[in-house]
Coordinates of C-alpha atoms in Angstrom, one line a residue:
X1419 CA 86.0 130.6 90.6
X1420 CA 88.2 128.1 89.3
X1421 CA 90.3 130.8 87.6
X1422 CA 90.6 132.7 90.8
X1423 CA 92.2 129.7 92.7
X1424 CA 94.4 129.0 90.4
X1425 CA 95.7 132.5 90.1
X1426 CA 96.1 132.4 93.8
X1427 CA 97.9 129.5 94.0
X1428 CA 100.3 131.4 91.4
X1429 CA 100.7 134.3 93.4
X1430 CA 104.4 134.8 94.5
X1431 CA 105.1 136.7 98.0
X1432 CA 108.7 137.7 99.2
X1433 CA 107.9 139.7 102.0
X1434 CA 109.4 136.8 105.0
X1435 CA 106.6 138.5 107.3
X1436 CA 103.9 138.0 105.0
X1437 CA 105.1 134.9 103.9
X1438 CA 105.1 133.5 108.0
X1439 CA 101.7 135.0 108.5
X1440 CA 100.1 133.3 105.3
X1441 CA 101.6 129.8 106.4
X1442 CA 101.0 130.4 109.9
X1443 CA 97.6 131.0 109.5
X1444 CA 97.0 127.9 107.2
X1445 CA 99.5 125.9 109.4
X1446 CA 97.0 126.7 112.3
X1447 CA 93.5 126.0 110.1
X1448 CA 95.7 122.1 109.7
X1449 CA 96.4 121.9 113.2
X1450 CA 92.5 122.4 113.9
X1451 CA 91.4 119.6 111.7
X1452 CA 94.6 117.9 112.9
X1453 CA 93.1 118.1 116.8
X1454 CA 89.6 117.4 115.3
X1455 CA 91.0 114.2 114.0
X1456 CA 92.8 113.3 117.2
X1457 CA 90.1 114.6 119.5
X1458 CA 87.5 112.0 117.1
X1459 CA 90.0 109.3 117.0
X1460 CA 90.4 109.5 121.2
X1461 CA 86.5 109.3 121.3
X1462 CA 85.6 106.7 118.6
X1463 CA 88.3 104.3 119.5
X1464 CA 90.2 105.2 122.8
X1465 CA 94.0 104.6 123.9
X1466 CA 93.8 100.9 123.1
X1467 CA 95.3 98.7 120.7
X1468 CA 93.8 100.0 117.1
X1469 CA 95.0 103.0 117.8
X1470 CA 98.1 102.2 118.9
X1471 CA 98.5 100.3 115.8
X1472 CA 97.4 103.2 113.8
X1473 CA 100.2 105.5 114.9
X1474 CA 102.5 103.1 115.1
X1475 CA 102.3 102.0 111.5
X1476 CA 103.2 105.7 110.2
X1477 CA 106.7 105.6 111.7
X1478 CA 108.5 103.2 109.4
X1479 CA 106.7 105.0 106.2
X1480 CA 107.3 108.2 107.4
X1481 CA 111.1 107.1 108.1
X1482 CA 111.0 105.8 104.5
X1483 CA 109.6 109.3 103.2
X1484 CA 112.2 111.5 105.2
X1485 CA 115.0 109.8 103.7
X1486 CA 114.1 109.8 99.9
X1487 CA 112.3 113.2 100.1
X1488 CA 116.0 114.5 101.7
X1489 CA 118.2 113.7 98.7
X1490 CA 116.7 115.9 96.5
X1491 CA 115.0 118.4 98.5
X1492 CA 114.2 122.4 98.2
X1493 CA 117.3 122.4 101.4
X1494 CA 119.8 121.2 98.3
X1495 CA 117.9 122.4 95.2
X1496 CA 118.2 126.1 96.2
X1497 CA 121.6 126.8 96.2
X1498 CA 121.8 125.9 92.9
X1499 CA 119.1 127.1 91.6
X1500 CA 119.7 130.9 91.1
X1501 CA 122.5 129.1 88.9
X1502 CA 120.6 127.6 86.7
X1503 CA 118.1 129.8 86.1
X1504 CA 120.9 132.3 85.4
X1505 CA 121.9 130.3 82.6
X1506 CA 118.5 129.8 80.8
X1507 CA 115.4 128.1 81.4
X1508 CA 116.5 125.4 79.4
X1509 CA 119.2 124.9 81.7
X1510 CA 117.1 125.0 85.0
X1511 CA 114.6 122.8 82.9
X1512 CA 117.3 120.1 82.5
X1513 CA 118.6 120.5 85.8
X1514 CA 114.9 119.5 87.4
X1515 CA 114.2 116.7 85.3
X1516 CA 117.6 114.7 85.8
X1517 CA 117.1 115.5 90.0
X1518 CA 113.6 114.2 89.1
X1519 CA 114.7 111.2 87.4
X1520 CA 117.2 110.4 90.6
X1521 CA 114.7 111.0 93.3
X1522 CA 112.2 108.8 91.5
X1523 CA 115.1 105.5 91.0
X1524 CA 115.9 106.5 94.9
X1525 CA 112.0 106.5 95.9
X1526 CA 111.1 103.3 94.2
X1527 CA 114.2 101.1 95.0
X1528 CA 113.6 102.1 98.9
X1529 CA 110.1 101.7 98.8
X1530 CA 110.3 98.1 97.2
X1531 CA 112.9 96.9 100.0
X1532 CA 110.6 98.1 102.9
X1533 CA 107.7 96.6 101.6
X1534 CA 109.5 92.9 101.2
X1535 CA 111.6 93.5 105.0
X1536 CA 108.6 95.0 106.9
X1537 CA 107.0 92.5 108.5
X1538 CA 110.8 91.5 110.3
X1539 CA 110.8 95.6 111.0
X1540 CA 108.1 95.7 112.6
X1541 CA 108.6 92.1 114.8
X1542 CA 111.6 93.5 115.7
X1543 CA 110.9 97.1 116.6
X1544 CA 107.6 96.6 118.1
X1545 CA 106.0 94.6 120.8
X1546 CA 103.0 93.5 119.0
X1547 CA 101.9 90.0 118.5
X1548 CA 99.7 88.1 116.6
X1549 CA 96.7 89.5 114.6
X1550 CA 98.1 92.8 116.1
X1551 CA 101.0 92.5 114.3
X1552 CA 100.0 91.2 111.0
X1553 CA 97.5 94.3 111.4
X1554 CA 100.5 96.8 111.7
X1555 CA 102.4 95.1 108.6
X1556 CA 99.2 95.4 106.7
X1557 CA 98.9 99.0 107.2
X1558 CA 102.1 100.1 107.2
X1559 CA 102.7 98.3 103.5
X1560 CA 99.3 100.2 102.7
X1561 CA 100.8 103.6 103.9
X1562 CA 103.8 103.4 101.3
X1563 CA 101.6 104.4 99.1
X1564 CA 100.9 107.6 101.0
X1565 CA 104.7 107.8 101.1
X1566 CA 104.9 107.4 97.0
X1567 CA 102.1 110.4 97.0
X1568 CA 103.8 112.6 99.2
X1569 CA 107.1 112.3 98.5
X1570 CA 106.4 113.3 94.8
X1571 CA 104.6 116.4 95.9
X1572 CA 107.3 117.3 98.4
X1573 CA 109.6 117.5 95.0
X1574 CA 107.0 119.8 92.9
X1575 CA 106.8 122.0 96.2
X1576 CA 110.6 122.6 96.2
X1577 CA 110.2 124.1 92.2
X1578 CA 107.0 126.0 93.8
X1579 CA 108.8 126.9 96.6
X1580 CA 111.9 128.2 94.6
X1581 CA 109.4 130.6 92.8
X1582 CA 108.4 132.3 95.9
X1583 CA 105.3 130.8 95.9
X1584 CA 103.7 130.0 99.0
X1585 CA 100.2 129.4 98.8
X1586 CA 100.1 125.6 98.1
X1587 CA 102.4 125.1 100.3
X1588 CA 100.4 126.4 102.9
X1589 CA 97.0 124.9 102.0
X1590 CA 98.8 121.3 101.8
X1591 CA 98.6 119.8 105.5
X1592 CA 95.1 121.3 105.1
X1593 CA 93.9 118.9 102.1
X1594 CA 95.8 116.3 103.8
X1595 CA 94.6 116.4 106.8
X1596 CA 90.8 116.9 105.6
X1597 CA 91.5 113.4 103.3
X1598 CA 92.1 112.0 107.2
X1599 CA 89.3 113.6 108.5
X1600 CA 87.7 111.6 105.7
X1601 CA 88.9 108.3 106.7
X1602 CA 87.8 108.7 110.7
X1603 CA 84.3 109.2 109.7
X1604 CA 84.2 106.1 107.2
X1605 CA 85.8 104.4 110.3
X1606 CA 82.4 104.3 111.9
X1607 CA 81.3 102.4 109.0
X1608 CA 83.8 100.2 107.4
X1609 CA 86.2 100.0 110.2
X1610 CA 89.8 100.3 110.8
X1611 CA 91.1 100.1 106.8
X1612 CA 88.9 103.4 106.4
X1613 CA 91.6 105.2 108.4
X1614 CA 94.4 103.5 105.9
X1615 CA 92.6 105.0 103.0
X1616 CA 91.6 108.3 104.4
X1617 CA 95.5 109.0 104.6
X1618 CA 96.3 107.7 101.1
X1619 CA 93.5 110.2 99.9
X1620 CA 94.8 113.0 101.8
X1621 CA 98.2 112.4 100.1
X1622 CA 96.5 112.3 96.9
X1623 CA 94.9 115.9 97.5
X1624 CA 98.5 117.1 98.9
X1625 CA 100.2 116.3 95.4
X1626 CA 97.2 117.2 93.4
X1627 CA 97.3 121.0 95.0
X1628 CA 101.0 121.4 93.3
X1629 CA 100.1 120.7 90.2
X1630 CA 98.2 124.6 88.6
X1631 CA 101.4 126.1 89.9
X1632 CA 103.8 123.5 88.2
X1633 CA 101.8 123.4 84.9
X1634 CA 101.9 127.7 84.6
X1635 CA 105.5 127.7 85.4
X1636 CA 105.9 124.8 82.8
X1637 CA 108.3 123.3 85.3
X1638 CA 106.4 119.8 84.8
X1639 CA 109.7 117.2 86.0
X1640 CA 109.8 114.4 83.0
X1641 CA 112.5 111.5 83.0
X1642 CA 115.6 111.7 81.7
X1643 CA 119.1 110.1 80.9
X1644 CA 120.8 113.3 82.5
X1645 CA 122.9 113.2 80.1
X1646 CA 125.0 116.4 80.8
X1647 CA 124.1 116.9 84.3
X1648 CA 125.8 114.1 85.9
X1649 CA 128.1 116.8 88.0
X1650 CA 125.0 118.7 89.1
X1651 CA 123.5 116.2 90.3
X1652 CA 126.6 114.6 92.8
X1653 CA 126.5 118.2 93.7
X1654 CA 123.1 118.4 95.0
X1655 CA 123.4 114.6 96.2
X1656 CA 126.9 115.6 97.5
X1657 CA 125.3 118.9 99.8
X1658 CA 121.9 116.7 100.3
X1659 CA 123.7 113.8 102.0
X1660 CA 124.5 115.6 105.4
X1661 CA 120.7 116.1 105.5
X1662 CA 119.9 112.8 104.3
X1663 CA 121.5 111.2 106.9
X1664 CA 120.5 113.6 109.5
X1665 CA 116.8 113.3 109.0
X1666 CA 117.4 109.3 109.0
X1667 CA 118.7 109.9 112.6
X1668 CA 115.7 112.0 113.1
X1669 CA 113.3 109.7 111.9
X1670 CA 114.9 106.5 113.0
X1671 CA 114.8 108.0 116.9
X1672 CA 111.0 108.5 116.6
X1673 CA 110.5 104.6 115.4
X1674 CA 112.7 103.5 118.3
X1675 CA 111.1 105.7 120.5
X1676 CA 107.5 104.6 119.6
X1677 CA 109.0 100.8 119.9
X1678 CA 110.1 101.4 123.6
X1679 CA 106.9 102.9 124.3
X1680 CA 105.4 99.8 122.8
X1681 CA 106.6 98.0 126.0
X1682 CA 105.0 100.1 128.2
X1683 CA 101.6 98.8 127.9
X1684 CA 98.7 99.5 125.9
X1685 CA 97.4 102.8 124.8
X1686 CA 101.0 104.9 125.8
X1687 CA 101.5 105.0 122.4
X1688 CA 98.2 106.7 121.8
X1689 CA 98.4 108.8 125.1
X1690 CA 102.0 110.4 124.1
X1691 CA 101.1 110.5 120.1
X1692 CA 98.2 112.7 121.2
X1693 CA 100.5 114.7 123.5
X1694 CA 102.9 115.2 120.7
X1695 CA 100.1 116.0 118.2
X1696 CA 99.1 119.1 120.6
X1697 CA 102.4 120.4 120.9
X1698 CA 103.2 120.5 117.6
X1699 CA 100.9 123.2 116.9
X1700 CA 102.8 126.3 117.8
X1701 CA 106.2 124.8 116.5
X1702 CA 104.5 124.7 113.2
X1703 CA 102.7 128.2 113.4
X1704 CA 105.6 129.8 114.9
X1705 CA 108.7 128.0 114.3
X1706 CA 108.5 126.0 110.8
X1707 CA 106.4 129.4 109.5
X1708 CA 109.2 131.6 109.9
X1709 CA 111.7 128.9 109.0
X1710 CA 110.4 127.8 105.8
X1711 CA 109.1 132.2 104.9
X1712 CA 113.2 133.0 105.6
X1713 CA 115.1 130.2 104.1
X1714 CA 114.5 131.0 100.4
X1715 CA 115.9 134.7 101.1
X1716 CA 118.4 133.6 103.2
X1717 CA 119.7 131.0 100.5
X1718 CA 119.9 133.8 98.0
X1719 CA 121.4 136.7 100.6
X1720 CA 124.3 134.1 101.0
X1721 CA 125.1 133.1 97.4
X1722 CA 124.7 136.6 96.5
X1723 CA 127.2 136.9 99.3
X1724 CA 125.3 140.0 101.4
X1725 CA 126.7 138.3 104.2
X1726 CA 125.3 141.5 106.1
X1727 CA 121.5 140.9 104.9
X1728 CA 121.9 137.4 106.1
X1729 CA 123.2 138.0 109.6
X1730 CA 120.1 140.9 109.5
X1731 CA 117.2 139.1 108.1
X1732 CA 118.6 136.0 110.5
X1733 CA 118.2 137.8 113.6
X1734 CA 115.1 139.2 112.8
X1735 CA 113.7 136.4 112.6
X1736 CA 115.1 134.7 115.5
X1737 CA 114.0 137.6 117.8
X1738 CA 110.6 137.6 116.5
X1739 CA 109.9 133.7 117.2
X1740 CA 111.7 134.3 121.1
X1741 CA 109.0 137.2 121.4
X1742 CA 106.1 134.5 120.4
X1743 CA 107.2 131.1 121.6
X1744 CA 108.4 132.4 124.9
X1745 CA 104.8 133.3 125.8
X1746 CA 102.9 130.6 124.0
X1747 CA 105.1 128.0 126.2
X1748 CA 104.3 129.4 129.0
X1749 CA 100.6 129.3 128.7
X1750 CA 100.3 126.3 127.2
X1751 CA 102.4 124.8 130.1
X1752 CA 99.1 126.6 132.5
X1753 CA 97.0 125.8 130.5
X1754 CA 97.5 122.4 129.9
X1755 CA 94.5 120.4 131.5
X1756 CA 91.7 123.3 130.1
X1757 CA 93.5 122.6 126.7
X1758 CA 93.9 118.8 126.2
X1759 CA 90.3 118.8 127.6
X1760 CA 88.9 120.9 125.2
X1761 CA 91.1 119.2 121.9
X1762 CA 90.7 115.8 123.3
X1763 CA 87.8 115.7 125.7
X1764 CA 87.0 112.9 128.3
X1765 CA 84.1 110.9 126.9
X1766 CA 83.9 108.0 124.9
X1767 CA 86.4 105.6 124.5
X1768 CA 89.0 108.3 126.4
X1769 CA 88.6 108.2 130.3
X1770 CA 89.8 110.8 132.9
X1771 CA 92.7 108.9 133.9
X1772 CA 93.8 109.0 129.7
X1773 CA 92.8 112.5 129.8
X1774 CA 95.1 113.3 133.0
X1775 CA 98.1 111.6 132.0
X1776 CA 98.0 113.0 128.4
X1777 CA 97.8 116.1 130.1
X1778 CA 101.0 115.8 131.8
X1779 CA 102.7 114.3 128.7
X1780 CA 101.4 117.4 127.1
X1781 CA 103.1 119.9 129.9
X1782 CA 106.6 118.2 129.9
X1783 CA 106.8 118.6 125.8
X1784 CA 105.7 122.1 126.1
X1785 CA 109.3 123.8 126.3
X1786 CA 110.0 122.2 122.7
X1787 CA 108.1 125.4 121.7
X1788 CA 111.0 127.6 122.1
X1789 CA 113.7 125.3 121.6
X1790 CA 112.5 123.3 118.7
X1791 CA 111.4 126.6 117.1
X1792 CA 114.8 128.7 117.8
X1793 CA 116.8 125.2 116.2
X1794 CA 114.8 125.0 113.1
X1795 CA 115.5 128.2 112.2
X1796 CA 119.2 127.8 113.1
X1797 CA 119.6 124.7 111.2
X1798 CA 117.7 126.2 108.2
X1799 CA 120.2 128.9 108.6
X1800 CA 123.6 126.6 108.1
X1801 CA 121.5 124.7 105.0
X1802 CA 121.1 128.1 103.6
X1803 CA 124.6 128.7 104.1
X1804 CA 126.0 125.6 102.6
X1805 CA 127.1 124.4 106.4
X1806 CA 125.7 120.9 105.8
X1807 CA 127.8 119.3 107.6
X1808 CA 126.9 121.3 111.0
X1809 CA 123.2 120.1 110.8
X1810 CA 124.6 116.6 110.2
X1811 CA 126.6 116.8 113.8
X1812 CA 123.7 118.4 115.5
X1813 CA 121.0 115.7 114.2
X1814 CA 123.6 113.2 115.5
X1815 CA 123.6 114.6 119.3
X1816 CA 120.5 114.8 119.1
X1817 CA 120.0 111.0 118.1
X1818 CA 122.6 109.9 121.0
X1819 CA 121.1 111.8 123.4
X1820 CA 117.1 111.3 122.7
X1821 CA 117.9 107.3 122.6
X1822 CA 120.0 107.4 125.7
X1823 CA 118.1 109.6 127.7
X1824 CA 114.9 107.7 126.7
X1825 CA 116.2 104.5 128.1
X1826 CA 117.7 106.2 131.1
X1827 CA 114.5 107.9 132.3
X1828 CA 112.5 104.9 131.7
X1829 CA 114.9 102.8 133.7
X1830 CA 114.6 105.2 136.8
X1831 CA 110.4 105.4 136.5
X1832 CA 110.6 101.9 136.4
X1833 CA 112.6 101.4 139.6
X1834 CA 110.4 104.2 141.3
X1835 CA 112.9 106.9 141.9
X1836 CA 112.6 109.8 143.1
X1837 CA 112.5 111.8 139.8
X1838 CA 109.2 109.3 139.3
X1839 CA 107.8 110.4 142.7
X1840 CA 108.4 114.4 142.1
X1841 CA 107.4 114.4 138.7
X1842 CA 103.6 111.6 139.1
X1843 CA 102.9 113.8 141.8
X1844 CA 103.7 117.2 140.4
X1845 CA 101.2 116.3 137.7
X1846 CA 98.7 114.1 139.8
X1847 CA 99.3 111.0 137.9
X1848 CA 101.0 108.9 140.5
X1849 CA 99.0 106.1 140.5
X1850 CA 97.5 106.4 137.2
X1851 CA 98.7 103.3 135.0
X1852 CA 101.3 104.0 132.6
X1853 CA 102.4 106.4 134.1
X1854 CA 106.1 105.9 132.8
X1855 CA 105.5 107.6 129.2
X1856 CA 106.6 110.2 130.8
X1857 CA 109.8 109.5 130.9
X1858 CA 110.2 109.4 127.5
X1859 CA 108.6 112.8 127.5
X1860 CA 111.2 114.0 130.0
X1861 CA 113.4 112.8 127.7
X1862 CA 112.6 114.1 124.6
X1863 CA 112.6 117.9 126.5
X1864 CA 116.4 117.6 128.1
X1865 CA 117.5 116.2 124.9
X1866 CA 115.8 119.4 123.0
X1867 CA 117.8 121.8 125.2
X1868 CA 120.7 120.5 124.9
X1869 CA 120.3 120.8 121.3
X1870 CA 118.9 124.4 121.9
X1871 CA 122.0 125.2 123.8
X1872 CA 124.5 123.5 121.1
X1873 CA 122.9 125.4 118.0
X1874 CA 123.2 128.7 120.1
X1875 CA 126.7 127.9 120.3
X1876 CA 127.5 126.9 116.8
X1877 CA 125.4 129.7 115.5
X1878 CA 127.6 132.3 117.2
X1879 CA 131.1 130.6 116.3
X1880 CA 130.2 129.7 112.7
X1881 CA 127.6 132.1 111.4
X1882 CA 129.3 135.0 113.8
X1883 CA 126.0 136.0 115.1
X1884 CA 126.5 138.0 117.9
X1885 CA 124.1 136.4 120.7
X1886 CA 124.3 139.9 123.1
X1887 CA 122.2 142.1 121.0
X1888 CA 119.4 139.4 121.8
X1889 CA 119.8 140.3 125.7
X1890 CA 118.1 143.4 125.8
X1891 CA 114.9 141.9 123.8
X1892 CA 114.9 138.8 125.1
X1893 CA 115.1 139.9 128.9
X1894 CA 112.1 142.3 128.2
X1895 CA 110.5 139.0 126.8
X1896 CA 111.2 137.4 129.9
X1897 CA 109.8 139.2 132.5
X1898 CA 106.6 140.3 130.4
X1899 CA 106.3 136.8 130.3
X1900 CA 106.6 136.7 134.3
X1901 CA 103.9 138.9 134.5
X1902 CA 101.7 136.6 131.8
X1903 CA 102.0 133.4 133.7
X1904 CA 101.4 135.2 137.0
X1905 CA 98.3 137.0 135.4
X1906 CA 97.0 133.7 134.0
X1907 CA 97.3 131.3 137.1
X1908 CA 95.8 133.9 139.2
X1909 CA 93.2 133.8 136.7
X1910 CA 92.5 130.1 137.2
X1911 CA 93.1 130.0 140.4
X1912 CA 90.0 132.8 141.3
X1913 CA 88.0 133.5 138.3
X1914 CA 85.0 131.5 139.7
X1915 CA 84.6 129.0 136.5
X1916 CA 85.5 125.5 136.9
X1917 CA 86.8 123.0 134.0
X1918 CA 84.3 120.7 134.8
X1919 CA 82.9 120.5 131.2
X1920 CA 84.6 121.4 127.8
X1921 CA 82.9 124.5 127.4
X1922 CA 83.7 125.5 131.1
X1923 CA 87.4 124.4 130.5
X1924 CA 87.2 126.2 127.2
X1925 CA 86.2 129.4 128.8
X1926 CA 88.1 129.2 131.5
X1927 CA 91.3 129.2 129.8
X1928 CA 90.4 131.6 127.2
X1929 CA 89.4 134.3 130.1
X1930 CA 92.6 133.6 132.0
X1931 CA 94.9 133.7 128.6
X1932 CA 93.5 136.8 128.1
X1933 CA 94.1 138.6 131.4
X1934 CA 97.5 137.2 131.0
X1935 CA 98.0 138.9 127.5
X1936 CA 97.1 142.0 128.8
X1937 CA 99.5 142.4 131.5
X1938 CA 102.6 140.7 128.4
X1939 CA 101.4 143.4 125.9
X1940 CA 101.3 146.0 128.1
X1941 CA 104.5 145.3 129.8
X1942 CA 106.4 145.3 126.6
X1943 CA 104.8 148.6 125.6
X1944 CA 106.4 150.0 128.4
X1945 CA 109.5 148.4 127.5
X1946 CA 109.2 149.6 123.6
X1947 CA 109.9 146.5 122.8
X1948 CA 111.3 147.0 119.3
X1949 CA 109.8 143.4 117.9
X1950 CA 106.4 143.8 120.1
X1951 CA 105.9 147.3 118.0
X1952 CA 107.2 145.3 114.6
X1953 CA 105.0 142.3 115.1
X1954 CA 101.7 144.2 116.6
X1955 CA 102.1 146.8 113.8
X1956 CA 102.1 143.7 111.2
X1957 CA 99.3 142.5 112.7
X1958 CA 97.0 145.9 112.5
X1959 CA 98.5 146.2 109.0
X1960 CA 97.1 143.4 107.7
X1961 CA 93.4 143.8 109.6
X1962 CA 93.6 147.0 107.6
X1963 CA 93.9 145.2 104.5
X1964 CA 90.9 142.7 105.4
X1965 CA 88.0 143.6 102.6
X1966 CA 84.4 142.6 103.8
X1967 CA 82.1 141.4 101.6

């Protein structure tokens, strides 16, 4: 048994299909237990302080992990990698310990400062006070441990990665997120700290899953002097940086984010991470999958310089996400009370009025489906061609916007506008208390299309794809979409099943996803809908392939 896993875990895959479908399918076996954990943590504890607390004390680690992790990274590793390996193994052998060696000096030095400047971090960036407060230091200090954990696995999976092998990268958020599991259920007996060291053993998991492939490639990173590679390494520090600094815009939105939300009042923090949480799923099955199956080929198309198999595989891929995130938006937008009542439930310590207004968080993130997918991708795309600078600019609009837009929205909830009035009552949460985290929602979606909009843009100038041949597919797209959403609220406006209960909500949107599937699938089969065809014949492919036991 042991035997078998291991040579799993050293199987290599280059098909980008296959590789999309195997982390797809793990990426949604992690978003379960990810909903199990929210859906537990909602009924244990409840949108109230602890758990405010709790999500709020990953943001300044997670910051802390972005940045390090981005320096030395599989995004600047790859490009030089082919290189390397060209030369000998020796060569690439030298090459990883001396980026080793770096990211380790980086990851300690930064970790070392945050712990000694986080409790004026947090003072500042927050509004908690008191015992809530020394709380949030305490577990965010403990959670730089997690960081350490992670961000050394993070660097094995760029080698793994870079020998097209996919596996533990897949099953990673999955023994991560089962370590967390771990840690709600001790909650229950030894209280809050159980939920600090639940993470810190799911990181452990994460970084001890990296290791069988590491050891057979005998890739194992060691310290060194880098004594030789000095120039190898300001070049991958050199095309890193862009990113560096972009994900530090990235991550340094989402702590000032949460602090605004902070002021709100209790539990909005809770209510919009559990929002957030849900509609993450289909970014990660859909959007990172295909991102993180295409960028190795793509990286090695470019600096083999078949221009022409980059432009192709590129807009394969793009055209396959618009085929699946168009529709999933869509339904998860009409779907959106059955579904956060099913993943997070009304009982316990989470009340209707949490459940509503999560809801309607949930709905107004929803179009971050499409456009968060589509922009992955396209940023992946300029890393893989050595455009680092263009990610850098778009990370930066992105930062201006979010922050601006954030304060902007909340400013005109607070003063009971009419964008308050259309948007409480279009959601039936207008007197629900709170009820201004949406605006940071609305927020975060205007800023994502501009964004959406921008990468089109750049994409098509800099990369030359040509944006018409997507017209034809992605009009087809659209209006057997029209027909899904119409199929699916007809659905749940007569099938005579109410939402009343989990299972009825459960049902309910599972029979109405379905009638509206139909009518898509059937509509692009008329169309012959090149992609429809590609991805459905994928699909029966690999059914084929199933062996029962």
């Amino acid at each position: 048994m042991r035997k078998k896993i291991i040579e799993l875990l050293n199987r290599k895959h280059d098909n980008p299909n296959i590789i999309a479908y195997l982390i797809g399918s793990t990426a949604l076996v992690s978003a379960v237990l990810g909903l199990i954990r929210n859906r537990l943590l909602a009924h244990f504890i409840g949108a109230g302080e602890t758990l405010d607390i709790y999500f709020a004390a990953f943001k300044i680690p997670d910051f802390i992990f972005l940045f390090s992790t981005s320096f030395i990274s599989i995004f600047a590793i790859l490009p030089f990698f082919s290189d390397k390996e060209n030369e000998s193994k020796e060569s690439l052998k030298k090459f990883m310990d001396s980026c080793f060696t770096v990211f380790i000096i980086i990851l300690i030095l930064i970790s070392t400062i945050t712990f000694t400047i986080l409790p004026y971090l947090t003072e500042k960036l927050f509004s908690f006070e008191g015992e809530a407060l020394k709380t949030l230091i305490s577990f965010s200090r403990l959670f730089l441990l997690q960081v350490i954990l992670l961000a050394v696995s993070t660097f094995l999976l760029s080698i793994v990665q870079s020998k097209h092998k996919f596996l533990s990268y897949a099953l990673s958020p999955i023994v991560y997120n089962a370590g967390i599991l771990m840690g709600v259920f001790g909650y229950l007996f030894f209280g809050p700290y159980a939920l600090v060291f639940g993470v810190i053993f799911g990181a452990f998991l994460h970084f001890a899953l990296q290791i069988p492939p590491i050891v057979k490639e005998k890739l194992i990173p060691k310290l060194s002097t880098g004594e030789g590679s000095g120039r190898d390494i300001l070049n991958v520090i050199k095309h890193s940086f862009p990113r560096s600094l972009s994900i530090s815009f990235e991550a340094l939105s989402a702590v000032i984010i949460l602090g605004i939300m902070s002021s709100i009042g209790v539990g909005s923090i809770t209510v919009f991470s559990l929002a957030d949480g849900v509609s993450k799923v289909p970014l990660i099955v859909i959007g990172i999958s295909y991102s993180v199956a295409s960028f190795p080929l793509l990286s090695k198309h470019f600096s083999s310089e078949r221009y022409d198999e980059f432009i192709k595989l590129l807009t394969l891929v793009l055209k396959n996400v618009f085929l699946l995130a168009i529709p999933t938006a869509v339904v998860f937008f009409l779907l959106r009370f059955q579904i956060i009542k099913v993943i997070i439930g009304s009982t316990g310590s989470f009340g209707l009025e949490n459940l509503k207004l999560t809801s309607a968080a949930f709905g107004i993130l929803v179009p971050a489906i499409v456009t968060q997918s589509i922009t992955t991708i396209i940023i992946r795309a300029f890393f893989a061609a050595k455009k680092t600078l263009v990610p850098f600019l778009i990370s930066l609009t992105k930062f201006i916007f979010v922050i601006t837009s954030s304060v902007l929205f909340l400013n005109l909830f607070k003063s009971n506008s009419d964008i308050k009035f259309f948007i409480t009552n279009f959601f039936d949460v207008p007197s629900i208390q709170n009820n201004e985290i949406l605006s940071i929602s609305l927020a975060i979606t205007f800023t994502d299309l501009v964004i959406f909009f921008l990468s089109l843009f750049l994409i098509h100038h800099i990369l030359h794809i040509k944006l018409k041949t997507y017209f034809k597919s992605l009009l087809e797209n659209i209006l057997a979409t029209i027909l899904f959403g119409v199929g699916v609220y007809i659905s749940l406006l007569y099938l005579p099943i109410s939402s009343s209960t989990i299972l009825s909500a459960l049902a309910h949107g599972l029979l109405s996803g379905i009638c509206g599937l139909v009518l898509w699938g059937a509509t692009l089969h008329l169309f012959k809908n090149k992609e429809y065809f590609s991805f459905r014949n994928s699909i029966i492919s690999k059914i084929k392939k199933i062996k029962i036991i």
